[in-house]
PDB file of C-alpha atoms in Angstrom:
ATOM      1  CA  MET A   1       0.000   0.000   0.000  1.00  0.00           C
ATOM      2  CA  ASP A   2       2.912   2.361   0.539  1.00  0.00           C
ATOM      3  CA  LYS A   3       4.312   1.902  -2.966  1.00  0.00           C
ATOM      4  CA  ILE A   4       4.220   4.380  -5.820  1.00  0.00           C
ATOM      5  CA  ALA A   5       3.839   3.267  -9.426  1.00  0.00           C
ATOM      6  CA  SER A   6       6.954   3.803 -11.489  1.00  0.00           C
ATOM      7  CA  TYR A   7       5.317   4.925 -14.710  1.00  0.00           C
ATOM      8  CA  PRO A   8       3.694   8.290 -14.176  1.00  0.00           C
ATOM      9  CA  TYR A   9       5.832   9.585 -11.310  1.00  0.00           C
ATOM     10  CA  PHE A  10       9.405   8.475 -11.788  1.00  0.00           C
ATOM     11  CA  TYR A  11       9.136   8.420 -15.572  1.00  0.00           C
ATOM     12  CA  VAL A  12       8.138  12.101 -15.686  1.00  0.00           C
ATOM     13  CA  LYS A  13      10.816  12.983 -13.133  1.00  0.00           C
ATOM     14  CA  ASP A  14      13.511  11.277 -15.205  1.00  0.00           C
ATOM     15  CA  LEU A  15      12.123  12.844 -18.379  1.00  0.00           C
ATOM     16  CA  VAL A  16      12.437  16.346 -16.916  1.00  0.00           C
ATOM     17  CA  GLY A  17      16.050  15.610 -15.951  1.00  0.00           C
ATOM     18  CA  ARG A  18      16.855  14.381 -19.450  1.00  0.00           C
ATOM     19  CA  VAL A  19      15.242  17.383 -21.129  1.00  0.00           C
ATOM     20  CA  ALA A  20      17.166  19.751 -18.841  1.00  0.00           C
ATOM     21  CA  SER A  21      20.380  17.868 -19.628  1.00  0.00           C
ATOM     22  CA  ALA A  22      19.675  18.073 -23.361  1.00  0.00           C
ATOM     23  CA  ILE A  23      19.236  21.837 -23.061  1.00  0.00           C
ATOM     24  CA  PHE A  24      22.198  22.666 -20.803  1.00  0.00           C
ATOM     25  CA  PHE A  25      24.856  20.136 -21.847  1.00  0.00           C
ATOM     26  CA  PRO A  26      25.450  21.760 -25.284  1.00  0.00           C
ATOM     27  CA  PHE A  27      26.133  25.058 -23.513  1.00  0.00           C
ATOM     28  CA  GLY A  28      28.573  23.415 -21.139  1.00  0.00           C
ATOM     29  CA  PHE A  29      30.417  21.369 -23.753  1.00  0.00           C
ATOM     30  CA  PHE A  30      30.343  23.474 -26.934  1.00  0.00           C
ATOM     31  CA  ALA A  31      29.833  27.113 -25.866  1.00  0.00           C
ATOM     32  CA  PRO A  32      30.720  27.519 -22.178  1.00  0.00           C
ATOM     33  CA  ASN A  33      31.399  31.271 -22.414  1.00  0.00           C
ATOM     34  CA  ILE A  34      28.088  32.213 -24.014  1.00  0.00           C
ATOM     35  CA  LEU A  35      26.416  32.608 -20.617  1.00  0.00           C
ATOM     36  CA  GLY A  36      29.384  34.380 -19.031  1.00  0.00           C
ATOM     37  CA  HIS A  37      29.897  38.066 -18.383  1.00  0.00           C
ATOM     38  CA  PRO A  38      31.774  39.975 -21.114  1.00  0.00           C
ATOM     39  CA  ASP A  39      34.213  41.391 -18.552  1.00  0.00           C
ATOM     40  CA  ASN A  40      35.621  37.889 -18.134  1.00  0.00           C
ATOM     41  CA  ASP A  41      37.193  38.174 -21.596  1.00  0.00           C
ATOM     42  CA  ILE A  42      39.312  41.212 -20.652  1.00  0.00           C
ATOM     43  CA  PRO A  43      42.935  40.187 -20.009  1.00  0.00           C
ATOM     44  CA  ALA A  44      43.979  40.567 -16.397  1.00  0.00           C
ATOM     45  CA  ASN A  45      46.231  43.456 -15.413  1.00  0.00           C
ATOM     46  CA  PRO A  46      47.640  43.117 -11.875  1.00  0.00           C
ATOM     47  CA  ARG A  47      48.742  46.764 -11.507  1.00  0.00           C
ATOM     48  CA  PRO A  48      45.565  48.880 -11.323  1.00  0.00           C
ATOM     49  CA  THR A  49      42.611  48.110  -9.118  1.00  0.00           C
ATOM     50  CA  THR A  50      39.350  48.171 -10.985  1.00  0.00           C
ATOM     51  CA  PRO A  51      37.208  51.156 -10.019  1.00  0.00           C
ATOM     52  CA  HIS A  52      34.007  49.194  -9.669  1.00  0.00           C
ATOM     53  CA  ILE A  53      34.232  45.699  -8.198  1.00  0.00           C
ATOM     54  CA  VAL A  54      30.955  43.749  -8.188  1.00  0.00           C
ATOM     55  CA  PRO A  55      30.750  40.461  -6.264  1.00  0.00           C
ATOM     56  CA  GLU A  56      28.517  37.555  -7.162  1.00  0.00           C
ATOM     57  CA  TRP A  57      24.759  38.056  -6.778  1.00  0.00           C
ATOM     58  CA  TYR A  58      24.515  36.216  -3.460  1.00  0.00           C
ATOM     59  CA  PHE A  59      27.068  38.555  -1.859  1.00  0.00           C
ATOM     60  CA  LEU A  60      25.467  41.780  -3.154  1.00  0.00           C
ATOM     61  CA  PRO A  61      23.374  42.570  -0.021  1.00  0.00           C
ATOM     62  CA  ILE A  62      26.408  42.078   2.226  1.00  0.00           C
ATOM     63  CA  HIS A  63      28.495  44.193  -0.155  1.00  0.00           C
ATOM     64  CA  ALA A  64      25.874  46.973  -0.032  1.00  0.00           C
ATOM     65  CA  ILE A  65      25.786  46.938   3.780  1.00  0.00           C
ATOM     66  CA  LEU A  66      29.586  47.029   3.797  1.00  0.00           C
ATOM     67  CA  HIS A  67      29.639  50.147   1.609  1.00  0.00           C
ATOM     68  CA  SER A  68      26.651  51.910   3.150  1.00  0.00           C
ATOM     69  CA  ILE A  69      28.362  52.314   6.525  1.00  0.00           C
ATOM     70  CA  PRO A  70      31.042  55.006   6.524  1.00  0.00           C
ATOM     71  CA  GLY A  71      34.457  53.825   7.594  1.00  0.00           C
ATOM     72  CA  LYS A  72      36.096  50.551   6.749  1.00  0.00           C
ATOM     73  CA  ALA A  73      36.019  49.187  10.311  1.00  0.00           C
ATOM     74  CA  GLY A  74      32.333  50.039  10.766  1.00  0.00           C
ATOM     75  CA  GLY A  75      31.389  48.268   7.536  1.00  0.00           C
ATOM     76  CA  VAL A  76      33.314  45.152   8.502  1.00  0.00           C
ATOM     77  CA  ALA A  77      31.775  45.255  11.990  1.00  0.00           C
ATOM     78  CA  ALA A  78      28.281  45.439  10.447  1.00  0.00           C
ATOM     79  CA  ILE A  79      28.763  42.177   8.580  1.00  0.00           C
ATOM     80  CA  ALA A  80      28.922  40.094  11.780  1.00  0.00           C
ATOM     81  CA  PRO A  81      25.406  41.081  13.006  1.00  0.00           C
ATOM     82  CA  VAL A  82      24.006  40.133   9.593  1.00  0.00           C
ATOM     83  CA  PHE A  83      25.130  36.535   9.968  1.00  0.00           C
ATOM     84  CA  ILE A  84      24.371  36.417  13.692  1.00  0.00           C
ATOM     85  CA  SER A  85      20.814  37.638  13.100  1.00  0.00           C
ATOM     86  CA  LEU A  86      20.272  35.131  10.292  1.00  0.00           C
ATOM     87  CA  LEU A  87      21.567  32.286  12.458  1.00  0.00           C
ATOM     88  CA  ALA A  88      19.440  33.412  15.440  1.00  0.00           C
ATOM     89  CA  LEU A  89      16.217  33.653  13.410  1.00  0.00           C
ATOM     90  CA  PRO A  90      14.958  30.108  14.201  1.00  0.00           C
ATOM     91  CA  PHE A  91      15.169  30.868  17.924  1.00  0.00           C
ATOM     92  CA  PHE A  92      12.674  33.739  17.601  1.00  0.00           C
ATOM     93  CA  LYS A  93       9.810  31.249  17.414  1.00  0.00           C
ATOM     94  CA  GLU A  94       7.046  32.794  19.510  1.00  0.00           C
ATOM     95  CA  MET A  95       3.990  31.515  17.634  1.00  0.00           C
ATOM     96  CA  TYR A  96       2.553  28.040  17.816  1.00  0.00           C
ATOM     97  CA  VAL A  97       1.356  28.421  14.234  1.00  0.00           C
ATOM     98  CA  CYS A  98       4.483  28.864  12.153  1.00  0.00           C
ATOM     99  CA  SER A  99       2.721  29.561   8.848  1.00  0.00           C
ATOM    100  CA  SER A 100       2.317  33.145   7.732  1.00  0.00           C
ATOM    101  CA  SER A 101      -1.032  32.349   6.126  1.00  0.00           C
ATOM    102  CA  PHE A 102      -2.884  33.188   9.339  1.00  0.00           C
ATOM    103  CA  ARG A 103      -0.620  36.061  10.394  1.00  0.00           C
ATOM    104  CA  PRO A 104      -1.131  39.083   8.117  1.00  0.00           C
ATOM    105  CA  ILE A 105       1.251  41.297  10.106  1.00  0.00           C
ATOM    106  CA  HIS A 106       4.055  38.775   9.687  1.00  0.00           C
ATOM    107  CA  GLN A 107       3.162  38.362   6.012  1.00  0.00           C
ATOM    108  CA  GLY A 108       3.498  42.094   5.416  1.00  0.00           C
ATOM    109  CA  ILE A 109       6.802  42.223   7.272  1.00  0.00           C
ATOM    110  CA  PHE A 110       8.072  39.291   5.185  1.00  0.00           C
ATOM    111  CA  TRP A 111       7.200  41.002   1.895  1.00  0.00           C
ATOM    112  CA  LEU A 112       8.863  44.193   3.119  1.00  0.00           C
ATOM    113  CA  LEU A 113      11.997  42.180   3.945  1.00  0.00           C
ATOM    114  CA  LEU A 114      11.978  40.595   0.489  1.00  0.00           C
ATOM    115  CA  ALA A 115      11.651  44.011  -1.174  1.00  0.00           C
ATOM    116  CA  ASP A 116      14.388  45.301   1.128  1.00  0.00           C
ATOM    117  CA  CYS A 117      16.749  42.468   0.174  1.00  0.00           C
ATOM    118  CA  LEU A 118      16.130  43.106  -3.525  1.00  0.00           C
ATOM    119  CA  LEU A 119      16.799  46.826  -3.053  1.00  0.00           C
ATOM    120  CA  VAL A 120      19.971  46.159  -1.053  1.00  0.00           C
ATOM    121  CA  GLY A 121      21.074  43.690  -3.731  1.00  0.00           C
ATOM    122  CA  TRP A 122      20.560  46.317  -6.422  1.00  0.00           C
ATOM    123  CA  ILE A 123      22.471  48.875  -4.373  1.00  0.00           C
ATOM    124  CA  GLY A 124      25.332  46.364  -4.081  1.00  0.00           C
ATOM    125  CA  CYS A 125      25.734  46.484  -7.888  1.00  0.00           C
ATOM    126  CA  GLN A 126      25.987  50.261  -8.003  1.00  0.00           C
ATOM    127  CA  PRO A 127      29.218  52.227  -7.590  1.00  0.00           C
ATOM    128  CA  VAL A 128      30.010  53.776  -4.238  1.00  0.00           C
ATOM    129  CA  GLU A 129      28.822  57.298  -5.016  1.00  0.00           C
ATOM    130  CA  ALA A 130      26.668  59.965  -3.402  1.00  0.00           C
ATOM    131  CA  PRO A 131      23.073  58.911  -4.064  1.00  0.00           C
ATOM    132  CA  PHE A 132      23.686  55.163  -3.815  1.00  0.00           C
ATOM    133  CA  VAL A 133      25.355  55.337  -0.397  1.00  0.00           C
ATOM    134  CA  THR A 134      22.393  57.210   1.080  1.00  0.00           C
ATOM    135  CA  ILE A 135      19.880  54.926  -0.621  1.00  0.00           C
ATOM    136  CA  GLY A 136      21.816  51.921   0.717  1.00  0.00           C
ATOM    137  CA  GLN A 137      21.793  53.146   4.316  1.00  0.00           C
ATOM    138  CA  ILE A 138      17.979  53.184   4.623  1.00  0.00           C
ATOM    139  CA  PRO A 139      17.382  49.535   3.609  1.00  0.00           C
ATOM    140  CA  SER A 140      20.407  48.446   5.654  1.00  0.00           C
ATOM    141  CA  VAL A 141      18.820  49.931   8.783  1.00  0.00           C
ATOM    142  CA  PHE A 142      15.493  48.279   7.954  1.00  0.00           C
ATOM    143  CA  PHE A 143      17.264  44.935   7.462  1.00  0.00           C
ATOM    144  CA  PHE A 144      18.569  45.049  11.037  1.00  0.00           C
ATOM    145  CA  LEU A 145      15.274  46.480  12.291  1.00  0.00           C
ATOM    146  CA  PHE A 146      13.428  43.492  10.808  1.00  0.00           C
ATOM    147  CA  PHE A 147      15.235  41.087  13.115  1.00  0.00           C
ATOM    148  CA  ALA A 148      14.528  43.338  16.083  1.00  0.00           C
ATOM    149  CA  ILE A 149      10.748  43.416  15.425  1.00  0.00           C
ATOM    150  CA  THR A 150      10.338  39.785  14.305  1.00  0.00           C
ATOM    151  CA  PRO A 151       9.452  38.429  17.799  1.00  0.00           C
ATOM    152  CA  ILE A 152       6.852  41.165  18.460  1.00  0.00           C
ATOM    153  CA  PRO A 153       4.023  39.802  16.222  1.00  0.00           C
ATOM    154  CA  GLY A 154       4.469  36.435  17.940  1.00  0.00           C
ATOM    155  CA  ARG A 155       3.819  37.989  21.324  1.00  0.00           C
ATOM    156  CA  VAL A 156       0.974  40.215  20.177  1.00  0.00           C
ATOM    157  CA  GLY A 157      -1.115  37.603  18.386  1.00  0.00           C
ATOM    158  CA  ARG A 158      -0.859  33.992  19.477  1.00  0.00           C
ATOM    159  CA  GLY A 159      -1.831  31.275  17.038  1.00  0.00           C
ATOM    160  CA  ILE A 160      -3.740  29.346  19.757  1.00  0.00           C
ATOM    161  CA  PRO A 161      -7.312  30.348  20.632  1.00  0.00           C
ATOM    162  CA  LYS A 162      -7.785  31.329  24.272  1.00  0.00           C
ATOM    163  CA  TYR A 163     -10.374  28.636  25.042  1.00  0.00           C
ATOM    164  CA  TYR A 164      -7.778  25.850  24.886  1.00  0.00           C
ATOM    165  CA  THR A 165      -6.776  24.656  28.305  1.00  0.00           C
ATOM    166  CA  ASP A 166      -3.249  23.783  29.242  1.00  0.00           C
ATOM    167  CA  GLU A 167      -4.033  20.062  28.936  1.00  0.00           C
ATOM    168  CA  THR A 168      -5.463  20.559  25.444  1.00  0.00           C
ATOM    169  CA  HIS A 169      -2.361  22.526  24.556  1.00  0.00           C
ATOM    170  CA  ARG A 170      -0.119  19.667  25.651  1.00  0.00           C
ATOM    171  CA  THR A 171      -2.171  17.163  23.663  1.00  0.00           C
ATOM    172  CA  LEU A 172      -2.452  19.172  20.455  1.00  0.00           C
ATOM    173  CA  PHE A 173       1.038  20.576  20.393  1.00  0.00           C
ATOM    174  CA  SER A 174       3.065  17.907  22.138  1.00  0.00           C
ATOM    175  CA  PHE A 175       5.756  18.026  19.471  1.00  0.00           C
ATOM    176  CA  TRP A 176       6.588  21.669  20.361  1.00  0.00           C
ATOM    177  CA  PRO A 177       8.826  22.327  23.330  1.00  0.00           C
TER     178      PRO A 177
END
């Protein structure tokens, strides 16, 4: 009873993998540079430093926070709270219902964080000049503010109705600490 038929499920899964391989293998084997950035074709010159260094896309928000804080030491010191706050996020669990479907305040805060991360990522691509530094400081502050206000909606609105007794709570949510 716990078995899955091979034909419709695994066949389609393997077919998707083969189609993706047929599309991407020619790029990898016959034209690997077609998807690359044109700056990769410029010969390297070790003497001058390039005026505008852009990291990979996943480092762009960190790069923007680094450049939005004046002073080299302050920018480097701001990188540590980014990783500490991301690692501490699972410990902010205040709600018994972890889904955002029933928590509109948390949903709005999440979408604001997503827009903030996209804006900070865009700022990370821009050169370190007058308007971009100021624009980068505002979303950087909101990024840290997000982790400061994340536990508040969990304390304001609990996901458990008030008519549950403590015994019902232990029975229904025995897998939560």
